[in-house]
GROMACS .gro file of C-alpha atoms in nm:
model
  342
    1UNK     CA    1   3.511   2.309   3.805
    2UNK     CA    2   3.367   2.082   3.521
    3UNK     CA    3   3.156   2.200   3.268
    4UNK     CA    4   2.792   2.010   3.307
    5UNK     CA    5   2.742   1.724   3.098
    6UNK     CA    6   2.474   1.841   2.821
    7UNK     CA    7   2.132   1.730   2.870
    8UNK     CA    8   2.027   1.418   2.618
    9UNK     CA    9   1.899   1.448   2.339
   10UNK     CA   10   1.505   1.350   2.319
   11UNK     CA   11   1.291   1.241   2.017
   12UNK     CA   12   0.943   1.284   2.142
   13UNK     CA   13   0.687   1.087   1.868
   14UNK     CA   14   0.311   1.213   1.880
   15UNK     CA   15   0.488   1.560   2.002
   16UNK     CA   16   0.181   1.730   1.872
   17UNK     CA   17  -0.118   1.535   2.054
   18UNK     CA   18  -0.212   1.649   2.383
   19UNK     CA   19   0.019   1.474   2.623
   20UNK     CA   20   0.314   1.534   2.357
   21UNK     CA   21   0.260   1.867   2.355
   22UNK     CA   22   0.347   1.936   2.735
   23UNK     CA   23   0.588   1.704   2.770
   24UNK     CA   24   0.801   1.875   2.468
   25UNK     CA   25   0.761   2.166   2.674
   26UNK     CA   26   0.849   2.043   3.004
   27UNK     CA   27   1.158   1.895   2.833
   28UNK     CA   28   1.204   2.220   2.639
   29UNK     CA   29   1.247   2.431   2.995
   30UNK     CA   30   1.447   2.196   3.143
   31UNK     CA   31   1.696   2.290   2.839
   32UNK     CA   32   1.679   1.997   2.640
   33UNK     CA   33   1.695   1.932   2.247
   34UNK     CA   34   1.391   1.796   2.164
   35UNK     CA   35   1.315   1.612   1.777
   36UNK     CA   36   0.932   1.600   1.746
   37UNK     CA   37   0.748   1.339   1.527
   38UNK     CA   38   0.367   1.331   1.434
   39UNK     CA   39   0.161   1.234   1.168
   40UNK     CA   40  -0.080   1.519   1.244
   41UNK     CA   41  -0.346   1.266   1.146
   42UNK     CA   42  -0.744   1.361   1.152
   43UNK     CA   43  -0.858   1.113   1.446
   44UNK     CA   44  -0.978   1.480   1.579
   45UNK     CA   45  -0.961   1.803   1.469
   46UNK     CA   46  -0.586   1.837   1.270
   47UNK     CA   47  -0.617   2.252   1.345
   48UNK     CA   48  -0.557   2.181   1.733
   49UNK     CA   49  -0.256   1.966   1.649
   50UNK     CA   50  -0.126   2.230   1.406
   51UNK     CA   51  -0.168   2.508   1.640
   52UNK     CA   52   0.022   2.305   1.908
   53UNK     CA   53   0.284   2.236   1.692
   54UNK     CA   54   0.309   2.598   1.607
   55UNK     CA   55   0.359   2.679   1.920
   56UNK     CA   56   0.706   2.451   2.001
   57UNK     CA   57   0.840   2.563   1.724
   58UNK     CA   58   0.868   2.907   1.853
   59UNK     CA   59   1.149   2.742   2.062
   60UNK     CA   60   1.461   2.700   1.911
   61UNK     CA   61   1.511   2.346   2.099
   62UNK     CA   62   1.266   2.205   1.913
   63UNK     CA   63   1.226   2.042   1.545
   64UNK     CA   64   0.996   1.872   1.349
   65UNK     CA   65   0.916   1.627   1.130
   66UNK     CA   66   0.601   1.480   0.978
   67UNK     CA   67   0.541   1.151   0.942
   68UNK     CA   68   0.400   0.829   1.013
   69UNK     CA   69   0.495   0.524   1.248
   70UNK     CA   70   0.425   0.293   1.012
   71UNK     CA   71   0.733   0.434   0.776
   72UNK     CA   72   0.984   0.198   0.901
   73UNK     CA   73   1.245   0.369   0.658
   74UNK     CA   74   1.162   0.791   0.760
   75UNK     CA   75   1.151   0.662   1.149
   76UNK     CA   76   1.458   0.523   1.123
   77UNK     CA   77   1.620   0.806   0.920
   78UNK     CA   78   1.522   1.097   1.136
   79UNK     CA   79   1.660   0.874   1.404
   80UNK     CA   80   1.979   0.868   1.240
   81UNK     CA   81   1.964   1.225   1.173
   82UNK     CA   82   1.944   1.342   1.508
   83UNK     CA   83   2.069   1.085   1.709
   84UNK     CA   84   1.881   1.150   2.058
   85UNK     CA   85   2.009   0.933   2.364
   86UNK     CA   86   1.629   0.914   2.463
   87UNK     CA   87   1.335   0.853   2.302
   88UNK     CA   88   0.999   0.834   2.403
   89UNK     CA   89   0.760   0.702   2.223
   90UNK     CA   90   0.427   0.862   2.293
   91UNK     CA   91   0.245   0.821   1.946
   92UNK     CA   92  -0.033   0.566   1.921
   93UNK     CA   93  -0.330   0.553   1.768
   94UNK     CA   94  -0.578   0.628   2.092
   95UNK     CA   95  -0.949   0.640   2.198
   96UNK     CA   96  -1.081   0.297   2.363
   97UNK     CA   97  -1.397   0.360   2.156
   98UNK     CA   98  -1.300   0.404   1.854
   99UNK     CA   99  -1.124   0.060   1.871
  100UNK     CA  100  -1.430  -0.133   1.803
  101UNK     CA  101  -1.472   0.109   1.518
  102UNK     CA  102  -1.164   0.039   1.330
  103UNK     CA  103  -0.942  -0.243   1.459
  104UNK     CA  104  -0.675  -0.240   1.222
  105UNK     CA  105  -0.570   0.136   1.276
  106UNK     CA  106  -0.469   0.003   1.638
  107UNK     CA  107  -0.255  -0.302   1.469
  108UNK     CA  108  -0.073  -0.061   1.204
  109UNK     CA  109  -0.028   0.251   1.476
  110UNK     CA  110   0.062   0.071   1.795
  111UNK     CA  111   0.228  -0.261   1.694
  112UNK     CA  112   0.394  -0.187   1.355
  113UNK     CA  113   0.477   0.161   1.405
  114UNK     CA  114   0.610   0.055   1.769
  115UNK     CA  115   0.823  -0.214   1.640
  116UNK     CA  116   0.922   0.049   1.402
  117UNK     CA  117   1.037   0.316   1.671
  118UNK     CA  118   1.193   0.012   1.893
  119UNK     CA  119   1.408  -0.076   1.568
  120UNK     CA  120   1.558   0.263   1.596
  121UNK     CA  121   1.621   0.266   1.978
  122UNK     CA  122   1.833  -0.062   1.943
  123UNK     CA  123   2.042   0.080   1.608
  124UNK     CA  124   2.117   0.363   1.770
  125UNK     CA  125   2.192   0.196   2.109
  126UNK     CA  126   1.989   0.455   2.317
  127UNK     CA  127   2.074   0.539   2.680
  128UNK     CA  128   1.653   0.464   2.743
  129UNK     CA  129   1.358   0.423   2.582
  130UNK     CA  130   1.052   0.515   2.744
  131UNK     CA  131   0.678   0.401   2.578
  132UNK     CA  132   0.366   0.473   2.700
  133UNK     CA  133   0.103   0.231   2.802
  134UNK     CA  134  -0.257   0.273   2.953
  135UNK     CA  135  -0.429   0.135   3.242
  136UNK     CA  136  -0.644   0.035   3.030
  137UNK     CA  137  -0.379  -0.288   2.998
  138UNK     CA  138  -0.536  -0.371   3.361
  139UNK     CA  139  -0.888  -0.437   3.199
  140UNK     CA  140  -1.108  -0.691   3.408
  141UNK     CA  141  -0.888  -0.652   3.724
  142UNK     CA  142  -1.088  -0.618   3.993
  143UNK     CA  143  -0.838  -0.531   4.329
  144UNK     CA  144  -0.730  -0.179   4.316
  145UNK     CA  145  -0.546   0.049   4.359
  146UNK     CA  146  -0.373  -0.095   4.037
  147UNK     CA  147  -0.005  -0.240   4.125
  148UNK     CA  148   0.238  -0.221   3.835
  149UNK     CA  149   0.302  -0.629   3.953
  150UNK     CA  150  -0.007  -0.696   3.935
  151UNK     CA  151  -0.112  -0.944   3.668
  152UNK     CA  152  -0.230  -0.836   3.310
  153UNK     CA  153  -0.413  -1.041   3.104
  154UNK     CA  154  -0.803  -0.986   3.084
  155UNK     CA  155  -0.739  -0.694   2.870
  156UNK     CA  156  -1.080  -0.556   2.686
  157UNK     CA  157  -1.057  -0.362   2.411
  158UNK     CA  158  -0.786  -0.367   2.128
  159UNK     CA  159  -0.624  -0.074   2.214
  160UNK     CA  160  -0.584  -0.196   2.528
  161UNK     CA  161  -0.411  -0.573   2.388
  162UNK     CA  162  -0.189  -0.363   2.160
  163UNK     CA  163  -0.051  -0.200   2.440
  164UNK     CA  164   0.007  -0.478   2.656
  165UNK     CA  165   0.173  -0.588   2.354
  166UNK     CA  166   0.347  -0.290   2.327
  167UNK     CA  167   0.480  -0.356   2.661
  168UNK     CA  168   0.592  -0.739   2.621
  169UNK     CA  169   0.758  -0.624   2.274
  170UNK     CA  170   0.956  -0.344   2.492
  171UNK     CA  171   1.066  -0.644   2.735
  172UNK     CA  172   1.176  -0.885   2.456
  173UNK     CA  173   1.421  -0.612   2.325
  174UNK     CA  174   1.537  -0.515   2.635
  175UNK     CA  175   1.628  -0.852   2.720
  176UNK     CA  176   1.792  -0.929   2.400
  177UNK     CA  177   1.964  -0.609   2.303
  178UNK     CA  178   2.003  -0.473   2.668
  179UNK     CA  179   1.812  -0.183   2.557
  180UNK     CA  180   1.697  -0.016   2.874
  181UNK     CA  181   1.295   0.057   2.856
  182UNK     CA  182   1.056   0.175   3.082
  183UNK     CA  183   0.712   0.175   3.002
  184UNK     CA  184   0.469   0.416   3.130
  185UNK     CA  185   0.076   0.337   3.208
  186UNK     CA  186  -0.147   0.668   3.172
  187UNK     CA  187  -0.455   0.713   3.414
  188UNK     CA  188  -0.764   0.932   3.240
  189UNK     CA  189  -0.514   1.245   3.165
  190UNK     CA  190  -0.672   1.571   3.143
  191UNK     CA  191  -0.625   1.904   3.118
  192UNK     CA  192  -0.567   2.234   2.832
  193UNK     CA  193  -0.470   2.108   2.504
  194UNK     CA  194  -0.669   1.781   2.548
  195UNK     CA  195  -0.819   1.564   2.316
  196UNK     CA  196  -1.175   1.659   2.187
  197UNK     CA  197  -1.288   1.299   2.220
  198UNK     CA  198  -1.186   1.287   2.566
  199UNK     CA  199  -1.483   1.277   2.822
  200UNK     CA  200  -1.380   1.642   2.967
  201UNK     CA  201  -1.357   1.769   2.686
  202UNK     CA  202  -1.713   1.665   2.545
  203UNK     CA  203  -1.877   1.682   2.875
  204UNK     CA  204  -1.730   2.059   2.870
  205UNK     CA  205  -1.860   2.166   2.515
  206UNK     CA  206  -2.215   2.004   2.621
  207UNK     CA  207  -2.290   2.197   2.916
  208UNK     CA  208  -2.211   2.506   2.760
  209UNK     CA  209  -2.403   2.398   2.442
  210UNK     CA  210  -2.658   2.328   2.666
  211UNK     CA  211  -2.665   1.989   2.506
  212UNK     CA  212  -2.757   1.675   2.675
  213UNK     CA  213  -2.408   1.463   2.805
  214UNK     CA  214  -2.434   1.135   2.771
  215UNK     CA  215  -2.325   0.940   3.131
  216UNK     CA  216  -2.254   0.551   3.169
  217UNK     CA  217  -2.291   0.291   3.363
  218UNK     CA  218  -2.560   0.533   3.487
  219UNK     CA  219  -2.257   0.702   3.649
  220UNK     CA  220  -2.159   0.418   3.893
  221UNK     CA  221  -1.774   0.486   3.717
  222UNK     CA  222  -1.459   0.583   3.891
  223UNK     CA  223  -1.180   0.714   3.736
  224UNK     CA  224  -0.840   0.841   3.828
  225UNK     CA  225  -0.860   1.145   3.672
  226UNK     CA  226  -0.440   1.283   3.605
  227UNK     CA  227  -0.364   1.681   3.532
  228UNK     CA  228  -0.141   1.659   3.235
  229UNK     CA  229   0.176   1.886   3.345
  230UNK     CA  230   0.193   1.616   3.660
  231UNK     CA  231   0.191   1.370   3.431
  232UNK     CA  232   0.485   1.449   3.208
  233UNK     CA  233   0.664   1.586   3.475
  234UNK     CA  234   0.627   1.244   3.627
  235UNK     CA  235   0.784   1.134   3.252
  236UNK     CA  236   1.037   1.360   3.250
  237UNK     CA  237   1.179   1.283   3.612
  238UNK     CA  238   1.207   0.951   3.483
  239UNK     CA  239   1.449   0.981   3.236
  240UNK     CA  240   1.711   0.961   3.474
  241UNK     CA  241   1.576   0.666   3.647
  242UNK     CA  242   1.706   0.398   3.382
  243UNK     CA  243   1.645   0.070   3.513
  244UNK     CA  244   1.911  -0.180   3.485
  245UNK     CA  245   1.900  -0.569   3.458
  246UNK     CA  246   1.965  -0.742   3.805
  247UNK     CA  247   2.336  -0.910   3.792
  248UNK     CA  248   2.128  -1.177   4.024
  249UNK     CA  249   1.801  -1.199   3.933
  250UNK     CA  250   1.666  -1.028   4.257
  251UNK     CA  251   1.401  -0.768   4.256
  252UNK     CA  252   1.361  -0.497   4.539
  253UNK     CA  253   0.996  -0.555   4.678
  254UNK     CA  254   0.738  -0.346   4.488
  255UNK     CA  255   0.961  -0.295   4.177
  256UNK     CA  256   0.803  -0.396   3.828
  257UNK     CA  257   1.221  -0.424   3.698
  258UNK     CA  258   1.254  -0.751   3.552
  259UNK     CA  259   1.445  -1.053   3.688
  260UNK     CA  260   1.644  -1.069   3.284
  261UNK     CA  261   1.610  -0.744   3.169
  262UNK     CA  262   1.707  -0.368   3.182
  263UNK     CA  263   1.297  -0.302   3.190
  264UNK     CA  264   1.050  -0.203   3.410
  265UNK     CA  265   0.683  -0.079   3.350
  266UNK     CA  266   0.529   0.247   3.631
  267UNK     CA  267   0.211   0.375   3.690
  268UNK     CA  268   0.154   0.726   3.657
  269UNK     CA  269  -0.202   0.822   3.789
  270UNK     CA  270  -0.359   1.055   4.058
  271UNK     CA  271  -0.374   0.771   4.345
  272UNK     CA  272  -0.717   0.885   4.411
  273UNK     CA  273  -1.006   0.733   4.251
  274UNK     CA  274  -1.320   0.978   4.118
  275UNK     CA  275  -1.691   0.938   4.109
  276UNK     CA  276  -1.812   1.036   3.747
  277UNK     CA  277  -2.119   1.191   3.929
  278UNK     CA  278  -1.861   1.388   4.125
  279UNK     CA  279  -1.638   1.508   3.756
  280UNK     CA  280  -1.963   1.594   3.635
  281UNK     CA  281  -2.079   1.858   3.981
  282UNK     CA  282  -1.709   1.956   3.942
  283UNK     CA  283  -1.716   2.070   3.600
  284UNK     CA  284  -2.063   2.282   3.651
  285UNK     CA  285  -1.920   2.459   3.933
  286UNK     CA  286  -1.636   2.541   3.699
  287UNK     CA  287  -1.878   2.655   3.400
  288UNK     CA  288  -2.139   2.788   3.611
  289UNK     CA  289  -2.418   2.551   3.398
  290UNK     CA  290  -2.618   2.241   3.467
  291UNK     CA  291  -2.550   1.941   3.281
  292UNK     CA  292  -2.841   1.792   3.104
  293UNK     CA  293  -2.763   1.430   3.219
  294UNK     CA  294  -2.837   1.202   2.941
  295UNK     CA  295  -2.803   0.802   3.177
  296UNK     CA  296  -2.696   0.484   2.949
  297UNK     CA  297  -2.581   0.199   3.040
  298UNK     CA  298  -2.208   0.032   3.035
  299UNK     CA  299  -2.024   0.113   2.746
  300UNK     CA  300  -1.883  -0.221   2.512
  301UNK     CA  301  -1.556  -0.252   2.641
  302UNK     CA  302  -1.532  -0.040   2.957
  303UNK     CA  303  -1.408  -0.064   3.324
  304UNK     CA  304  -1.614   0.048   3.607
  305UNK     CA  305  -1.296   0.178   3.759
  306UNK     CA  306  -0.959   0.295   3.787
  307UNK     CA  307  -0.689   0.340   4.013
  308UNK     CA  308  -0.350   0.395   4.029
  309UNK     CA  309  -0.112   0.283   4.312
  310UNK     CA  310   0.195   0.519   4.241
  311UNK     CA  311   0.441   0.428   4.492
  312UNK     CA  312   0.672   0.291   4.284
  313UNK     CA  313   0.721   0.623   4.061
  314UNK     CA  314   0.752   0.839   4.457
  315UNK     CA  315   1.074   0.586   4.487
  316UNK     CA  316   1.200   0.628   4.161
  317UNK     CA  317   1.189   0.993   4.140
  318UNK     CA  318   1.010   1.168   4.462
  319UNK     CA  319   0.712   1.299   4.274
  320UNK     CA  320   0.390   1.217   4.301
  321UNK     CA  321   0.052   1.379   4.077
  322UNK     CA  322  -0.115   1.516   4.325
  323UNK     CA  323  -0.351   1.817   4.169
  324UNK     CA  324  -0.703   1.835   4.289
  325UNK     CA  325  -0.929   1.727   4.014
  326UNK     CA  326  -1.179   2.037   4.072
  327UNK     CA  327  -0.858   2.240   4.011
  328UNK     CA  328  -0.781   2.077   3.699
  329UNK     CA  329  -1.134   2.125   3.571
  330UNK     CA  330  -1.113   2.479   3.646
  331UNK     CA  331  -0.775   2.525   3.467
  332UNK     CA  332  -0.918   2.324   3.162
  333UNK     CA  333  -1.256   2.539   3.103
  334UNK     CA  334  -1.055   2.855   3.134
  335UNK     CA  335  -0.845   2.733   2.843
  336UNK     CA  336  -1.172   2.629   2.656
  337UNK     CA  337  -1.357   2.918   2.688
  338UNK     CA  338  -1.006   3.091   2.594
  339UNK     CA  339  -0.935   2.889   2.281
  340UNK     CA  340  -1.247   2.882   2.183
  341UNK     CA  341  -1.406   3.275   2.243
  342UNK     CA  342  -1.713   3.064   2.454
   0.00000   0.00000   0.00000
């Protein structure tokens, strides 16, 4: 009998933020190498990063390197040096807020240091590239669930144009390098490990603060709320679905694959859309408190709703997220009170 043919190689970027984190160790138990890359920047608190970090380094698969997208020259040379046959590019700079805050941190993350990371892929020749989007690249669409052939161009926010640029940038090199790229779009991922300026996370440290929380749209808002470890194991079954340009320009029904390109952009969400009101009664059963409910109205920039249709990821791979969002809650305010002694 053959010996099995090693598993690939993987340089994970933002392999210390929260959805980096478990995906390095989903990859990490499925026996893969796995090259992290993070700039361990102080968007939030760098301590939660480090201790992450700390963590996947306990692993033997894993190493690490610090650094910043926007260094076209250490990208490519820790590319070089490890020579993965998959990368996925997972580092951005994030938070719809904060981009009307500070623009240009979105330009020099999530365009330069893409087209820095997509520079490597093609030197290197990778078996597949994989880059995360949003569905926040849906913006003013109005018919949901959200189709991944839907159209995209009422985006709302600059985060959410630099990843639709992000994903047109990903089809231009795929088309003219044959650089096979799929491109992932994230629904409201939660979970342990997340981001403090995430709306669990801050709705979670209010209630048992017994601070006031504060809820738009007076919380007429629906999200499609994903549990993290579905999420990257939604990535991660992916990586063997590498899409391949059409010899004739024909498209199966419901596939985002392009008609002149080895590309193809999926939706990874929950396929269930949330109340807010509804997160909110979820997370005080899971605390035991009452939320001091502090109504505003709609947000600069936001969507009244989200929601994913994910059939296309069930064909590609047979998985679909499907934990219950009260569930999730619970497992994420164990962890909080855990990590931090509340």
């Amino acid at each position: 009998m053959s010996e099995p043919s090693p598993k690939p190689r993987v340089l994970i970027t933002g392999s210390a933020g929260f959805i980096g984190f478990h995906l390095t160790r989903e990859l990490l138990s499925r026996g893969h190498q796995v090259h992290g890359f993070d700039g361990m920047t102080d968007y939030y608190e760098v301590s939660l990063k480090e201790r992450r970090n700390a963590m996947l380094l306990q692993d033997p698969g894993y190493s690490f390197t610090q650094g910043m997208l926007e260094d076209a020259d250490l990208v490519m040379q820790v590319a070089r040096e490890f020579q993965p046959q998959v990368i996925i590019h997972l580092a951005a700079q994030a938070g719809v807020r904060y981009s009307l805050e500070n623009p240009r941190a979105y330009i020099d993350s999530n365009v330069v240091g893409t087209f820095n990371v997509m520079e490597a892929a093609r030197e290197l020749a990778v078996d597949h590239l994989m880059m995360a989007s949003t569905s926040s690249v849906y913006g003013a669409n109005e018919e949901m669930p959200f189709r991944e052939t839907d159209k995209v161009d009422t985006q709302l926010t600059i985060y959410a144009a630099t990843k639709k640029a992000n994903e047109m940038m990903g089809h231009t090199y795929a088309h003219l390098w044959n650089l096979p790229t799929t491109m992932f779009r994230f629904f409201t991922v939660y979970g342990p490990w997340g981001r403090p300026d995430m709306a669990l996370f801050k709705f979670v440290k209010a209630i048992l603060n017994e601070q006031p929380l504060d809820i738009y749209n007076n919380g007429e808002m629906y999200r499609d709320f994903t549990y993290v470890t579905d999420l990257v194991k939604g990535i991660a079954d992916l990586m063997a679905a590498i899409p391949e340009r059409p010899a004739d320009r024909i498209v199966p029904e419901g596939d985002s694959l392009s008609p002149v390109a080895p590309w193809r952009v999926v939706n990874i969400g929950n396929s269930d859309k949330v109340k807010l009101l509804d997160f909110v009664d979820a997370i005080e059963e899971a605390t035991g408190k009452t939320a001091i409910r502090n109504y505003m109205e709609m947000q600069k920039g936001d969507v009244e709703a989200t929601w994913a249709d994910a059939t296309l990821l069930q064909t590609l791979t047979g998985y679909r997220p499907e934990t219950n969002v009260r569930d999730g809650i619970a497992q994420f305010v164990a962890w909080y009170r855990d990590y931090y002694r509340v």
